[in-house]
Amino acid sequence: MRRQKEESFVMFAHRLHNTLQFYFQSREVDSFQGVVNLICADRLKELLPKNVLEFVLTQEMDDWMGYEVLAKTVDRHEMNMNMKMSSQPTTSKRPPPVFYKNVSNDARKEDRCYRCNMSGHIARQQKSTLKPLEVVEPFERVHIDIIGPFPESPKGYKYALICVESLSRFC
């Protein structure tokens, strides 16, 4: 943040104070150690390449990562990116029953990451934490599903609609 030409030092100091106060409150930082961790994590993010930063931001979700967790996440991502997977083990696991012209190409396609569609790493190995969905009020969240087919009823119905209210589990 820089002081603008038409801004006095008092105005700049107030703007800086308000910006930092909002920044730390939005990140729920209330201690000196929290400020140090946040600054280290933000500085590390500034140094990351764009593709690694995008990966980190998808892993971060609602809460910000401390610098240690961030560093471990980046190391894990880089290790997976550097892991070169060959298509030979895949083709040797499943020999085709008959002559199959493009078996090597098809096997290489299966070795791609489901997130970024790149070969060389498998993002499935990276586990993200599951967070329970909080439900505070009745009928705030309702789960709906269709089950069937069943043997046809006298009225001609084969499927059933199931609705479950999340808080009480009432069906």
mmCIF file of C-alpha atoms in Angstrom:
data_model
loop_
_atom_site.group_PDB
_atom_site.id
_atom_site.type_symbol
_atom_site.label_atom_id
_atom_site.label_comp_id
_atom_site.label_asym_id
_atom_site.label_seq_id
_atom_site.Cartn_x
_atom_site.Cartn_y
_atom_site.Cartn_z
ATOM 1 C CA MET A 1 0.000 0.000 0.000
ATOM 2 C CA ARG A 2 1.411 3.385 -0.975
ATOM 3 C CA ARG A 3 0.605 6.887 0.127
ATOM 4 C CA GLN A 4 -1.178 8.873 -2.556
ATOM 5 C CA LYS A 5 0.162 12.330 -3.498
ATOM 6 C CA GLU A 6 -2.878 14.270 -2.301
ATOM 7 C CA GLU A 7 -3.080 12.258 0.939
ATOM 8 C CA SER A 8 -1.647 13.580 4.222
ATOM 9 C CA PHE A 9 0.315 11.245 6.490
ATOM 10 C CA VAL A 10 -2.552 11.252 8.988
ATOM 11 C CA MET A 11 -5.025 10.187 6.285
ATOM 12 C CA PHE A 12 -2.627 7.523 5.022
ATOM 13 C CA ALA A 13 -2.056 6.198 8.556
ATOM 14 C CA HIS A 14 -5.834 5.904 9.125
ATOM 15 C CA ARG A 15 -6.347 4.185 5.763
ATOM 16 C CA LEU A 16 -3.480 1.780 6.470
ATOM 17 C CA HIS A 17 -4.831 1.039 9.967
ATOM 18 C CA ASN A 18 -8.369 0.400 8.710
ATOM 19 C CA THR A 19 -7.162 -1.810 5.861
ATOM 20 C CA LEU A 20 -4.977 -3.941 8.130
ATOM 21 C CA GLN A 21 -7.682 -4.140 10.788
ATOM 22 C CA PHE A 22 -10.207 -5.376 8.223
ATOM 23 C CA TYR A 23 -7.638 -7.789 6.771
ATOM 24 C CA PHE A 24 -6.806 -9.393 10.127
ATOM 25 C CA GLN A 25 -10.439 -9.516 11.264
ATOM 26 C CA SER A 26 -11.566 -11.170 8.029
ATOM 27 C CA ARG A 27 -8.851 -13.810 8.495
ATOM 28 C CA GLU A 28 -9.754 -14.164 12.206
ATOM 29 C CA VAL A 29 -6.212 -13.372 13.363
ATOM 30 C CA ASP A 30 -6.079 -12.211 16.978
ATOM 31 C CA SER A 31 -2.495 -12.844 18.128
ATOM 32 C CA PHE A 32 0.994 -11.799 17.154
ATOM 33 C CA GLN A 33 1.841 -15.380 16.169
ATOM 34 C CA GLY A 34 -1.244 -15.445 13.944
ATOM 35 C CA VAL A 35 -0.078 -12.245 12.215
ATOM 36 C CA VAL A 36 3.384 -13.732 11.631
ATOM 37 C CA ASN A 37 1.882 -16.952 10.220
ATOM 38 C CA LEU A 38 -0.470 -15.001 7.958
ATOM 39 C CA ILE A 39 2.296 -12.760 6.604
ATOM 40 C CA CYS A 40 4.562 -15.779 5.961
ATOM 41 C CA ALA A 41 1.748 -17.655 4.187
ATOM 42 C CA ASP A 42 0.827 -14.641 2.051
ATOM 43 C CA ARG A 43 4.471 -14.037 1.126
ATOM 44 C CA LEU A 44 4.856 -17.689 0.101
ATOM 45 C CA LYS A 45 1.739 -17.405 -2.079
ATOM 46 C CA GLU A 46 3.227 -14.367 -3.837
ATOM 47 C CA LEU A 47 6.249 -16.466 -4.822
ATOM 48 C CA LEU A 48 4.307 -19.453 -6.176
ATOM 49 C CA PRO A 49 3.878 -20.051 -9.907
ATOM 50 C CA LYS A 50 0.340 -19.475 -11.164
ATOM 51 C CA ASN A 51 -0.570 -23.158 -11.598
ATOM 52 C CA VAL A 52 0.663 -24.059 -8.100
ATOM 53 C CA LEU A 53 -1.136 -21.051 -6.596
ATOM 54 C CA GLU A 54 -4.394 -22.148 -8.248
ATOM 55 C CA PHE A 55 -3.949 -25.612 -6.752
ATOM 56 C CA VAL A 56 -3.270 -24.156 -3.289
ATOM 57 C CA LEU A 57 -6.334 -21.916 -3.476
ATOM 58 C CA THR A 58 -8.547 -24.897 -4.358
ATOM 59 C CA GLN A 59 -7.190 -26.751 -1.325
ATOM 60 C CA GLU A 60 -7.549 -23.761 0.995
ATOM 61 C CA MET A 61 -11.371 -23.539 0.868
ATOM 62 C CA ASP A 62 -12.826 -21.373 3.694
ATOM 63 C CA ASP A 63 -9.924 -21.140 6.151
ATOM 64 C CA TRP A 64 -6.485 -19.848 5.209
ATOM 65 C CA MET A 65 -3.547 -22.237 5.450
ATOM 66 C CA GLY A 66 -0.729 -21.539 7.846
ATOM 67 C CA TYR A 67 2.719 -21.328 6.286
ATOM 68 C CA GLU A 68 3.683 -24.868 7.379
ATOM 69 C CA VAL A 69 0.546 -26.470 5.918
ATOM 70 C CA LEU A 70 0.963 -24.341 2.793
ATOM 71 C CA ALA A 71 4.581 -25.459 2.366
ATOM 72 C CA LYS A 72 3.630 -29.141 2.807
ATOM 73 C CA THR A 73 0.785 -28.778 0.305
ATOM 74 C CA VAL A 74 3.106 -27.173 -2.266
ATOM 75 C CA ASP A 75 5.752 -29.873 -1.708
ATOM 76 C CA ARG A 76 3.143 -32.614 -2.144
ATOM 77 C CA HIS A 77 1.846 -30.984 -5.335
ATOM 78 C CA GLU A 78 5.339 -30.564 -6.791
ATOM 79 C CA MET A 79 6.233 -34.143 -5.881
ATOM 80 C CA ASN A 80 3.118 -35.383 -7.675
ATOM 81 C CA MET A 81 3.830 -33.136 -10.673
ATOM 82 C CA ASN A 82 7.386 -34.482 -10.906
ATOM 83 C CA MET A 83 6.240 -38.084 -10.606
ATOM 84 C CA LYS A 84 6.510 -39.351 -14.156
ATOM 85 C CA MET A 85 4.057 -42.094 -14.843
ATOM 86 C CA SER A 86 4.774 -44.374 -17.719
ATOM 87 C CA SER A 87 2.027 -46.051 -19.697
ATOM 88 C CA GLN A 88 3.954 -49.332 -19.756
ATOM 89 C CA PRO A 89 2.727 -50.625 -16.368
ATOM 90 C CA THR A 90 -0.865 -49.888 -17.346
ATOM 91 C CA THR A 91 -0.584 -51.725 -20.650
ATOM 92 C CA SER A 92 1.152 -54.686 -19.019
ATOM 93 C CA LYS A 93 -1.593 -54.966 -16.377
ATOM 94 C CA ARG A 94 -4.334 -55.341 -18.964
ATOM 95 C CA PRO A 95 -3.151 -57.187 -22.039
ATOM 96 C CA PRO A 96 -5.781 -56.917 -24.739
ATOM 97 C CA PRO A 97 -7.576 -60.151 -25.594
ATOM 98 C CA VAL A 98 -7.177 -59.414 -29.322
ATOM 99 C CA PHE A 99 -4.965 -57.117 -31.375
ATOM 100 C CA TYR A 100 -5.717 -53.562 -30.332
ATOM 101 C CA LYS A 101 -4.046 -50.898 -32.461
ATOM 102 C CA ASN A 102 -4.111 -47.917 -30.046
ATOM 103 C CA VAL A 103 -3.712 -49.651 -26.678
ATOM 104 C CA SER A 104 -0.699 -47.496 -25.707
ATOM 105 C CA ASN A 105 -2.505 -44.237 -26.500
ATOM 106 C CA ASP A 106 -5.619 -45.295 -24.602
ATOM 107 C CA ALA A 107 -3.562 -46.348 -21.588
ATOM 108 C CA ARG A 108 -1.816 -42.954 -21.541
ATOM 109 C CA LYS A 109 -5.202 -41.210 -21.542
ATOM 110 C CA GLU A 110 -6.194 -43.110 -18.408
ATOM 111 C CA ASP A 111 -3.088 -41.881 -16.557
ATOM 112 C CA ARG A 112 -4.238 -38.275 -16.663
ATOM 113 C CA CYS A 113 -5.225 -36.295 -13.592
ATOM 114 C CA TYR A 114 -8.957 -35.938 -13.159
ATOM 115 C CA ARG A 115 -8.572 -32.302 -12.034
ATOM 116 C CA CYS A 116 -6.158 -30.752 -14.481
ATOM 117 C CA ASN A 117 -6.118 -33.441 -17.217
ATOM 118 C CA MET A 118 -2.302 -33.525 -17.187
ATOM 119 C CA SER A 119 -0.077 -36.583 -17.092
ATOM 120 C CA GLY A 120 2.716 -36.845 -14.568
ATOM 121 C CA HIS A 121 0.786 -36.730 -11.326
ATOM 122 C CA ILE A 122 -2.399 -38.047 -9.870
ATOM 123 C CA ALA A 123 -4.387 -35.547 -7.833
ATOM 124 C CA ARG A 124 -6.562 -38.342 -6.455
ATOM 125 C CA GLN A 125 -3.797 -39.082 -3.949
ATOM 126 C CA GLN A 126 -4.317 -35.688 -2.341
ATOM 127 C CA LYS A 127 -6.927 -35.911 0.341
ATOM 128 C CA SER A 128 -9.111 -32.969 1.234
ATOM 129 C CA THR A 129 -10.897 -32.716 4.517
ATOM 130 C CA LEU A 130 -14.609 -33.334 4.619
ATOM 131 C CA LYS A 131 -16.616 -30.735 6.469
ATOM 132 C CA PRO A 132 -20.066 -31.620 7.783
ATOM 133 C CA LEU A 133 -22.942 -29.539 6.504
ATOM 134 C CA GLU A 134 -24.489 -27.726 9.451
ATOM 135 C CA VAL A 135 -28.261 -27.554 9.590
ATOM 136 C CA VAL A 136 -29.776 -25.108 12.071
ATOM 137 C CA GLU A 137 -33.487 -24.988 11.259
ATOM 138 C CA PRO A 138 -36.018 -27.591 10.141
ATOM 139 C CA PHE A 139 -36.461 -27.693 6.353
ATOM 140 C CA GLU A 140 -33.322 -25.600 5.825
ATOM 141 C CA ARG A 141 -31.918 -28.515 3.827
ATOM 142 C CA VAL A 142 -33.933 -31.305 2.227
ATOM 143 C CA HIS A 143 -32.499 -34.309 0.373
ATOM 144 C CA ILE A 144 -34.536 -35.654 -2.544
ATOM 145 C CA ASP A 145 -33.944 -38.887 -4.434
ATOM 146 C CA ILE A 146 -35.801 -41.206 -6.782
ATOM 147 C CA ILE A 147 -35.588 -44.949 -6.183
ATOM 148 C CA GLY A 148 -36.703 -47.798 -8.366
ATOM 149 C CA PRO A 149 -37.714 -49.366 -10.658
ATOM 150 C CA PHE A 150 -40.025 -51.540 -8.587
ATOM 151 C CA PRO A 151 -42.636 -53.985 -9.819
ATOM 152 C CA GLU A 152 -45.438 -51.943 -11.279
ATOM 153 C CA SER A 153 -48.198 -51.017 -8.811
ATOM 154 C CA PRO A 154 -51.907 -51.374 -9.642
ATOM 155 C CA LYS A 155 -51.904 -47.648 -10.522
ATOM 156 C CA GLY A 156 -48.920 -48.080 -12.864
ATOM 157 C CA TYR A 157 -46.157 -46.603 -10.685
ATOM 158 C CA LYS A 158 -42.584 -48.007 -10.896
ATOM 159 C CA TYR A 159 -40.539 -45.361 -9.023
ATOM 160 C CA ALA A 160 -40.729 -43.699 -5.597
ATOM 161 C CA LEU A 161 -39.744 -40.148 -4.659
ATOM 162 C CA ILE A 162 -37.935 -39.973 -1.304
ATOM 163 C CA CYS A 163 -37.606 -36.672 0.603
ATOM 164 C CA VAL A 164 -35.597 -36.515 3.851
ATOM 165 C CA GLU A 165 -35.407 -33.411 6.022
ATOM 166 C CA SER A 166 -31.773 -33.072 7.210
ATOM 167 C CA LEU A 167 -32.230 -31.875 10.791
ATOM 168 C CA SER A 168 -34.816 -34.378 12.043
ATOM 169 C CA ARG A 169 -34.180 -37.044 9.363
ATOM 170 C CA PHE A 170 -37.953 -37.123 8.876
ATOM 171 C CA CYS A 171 -38.889 -38.925 5.686
#
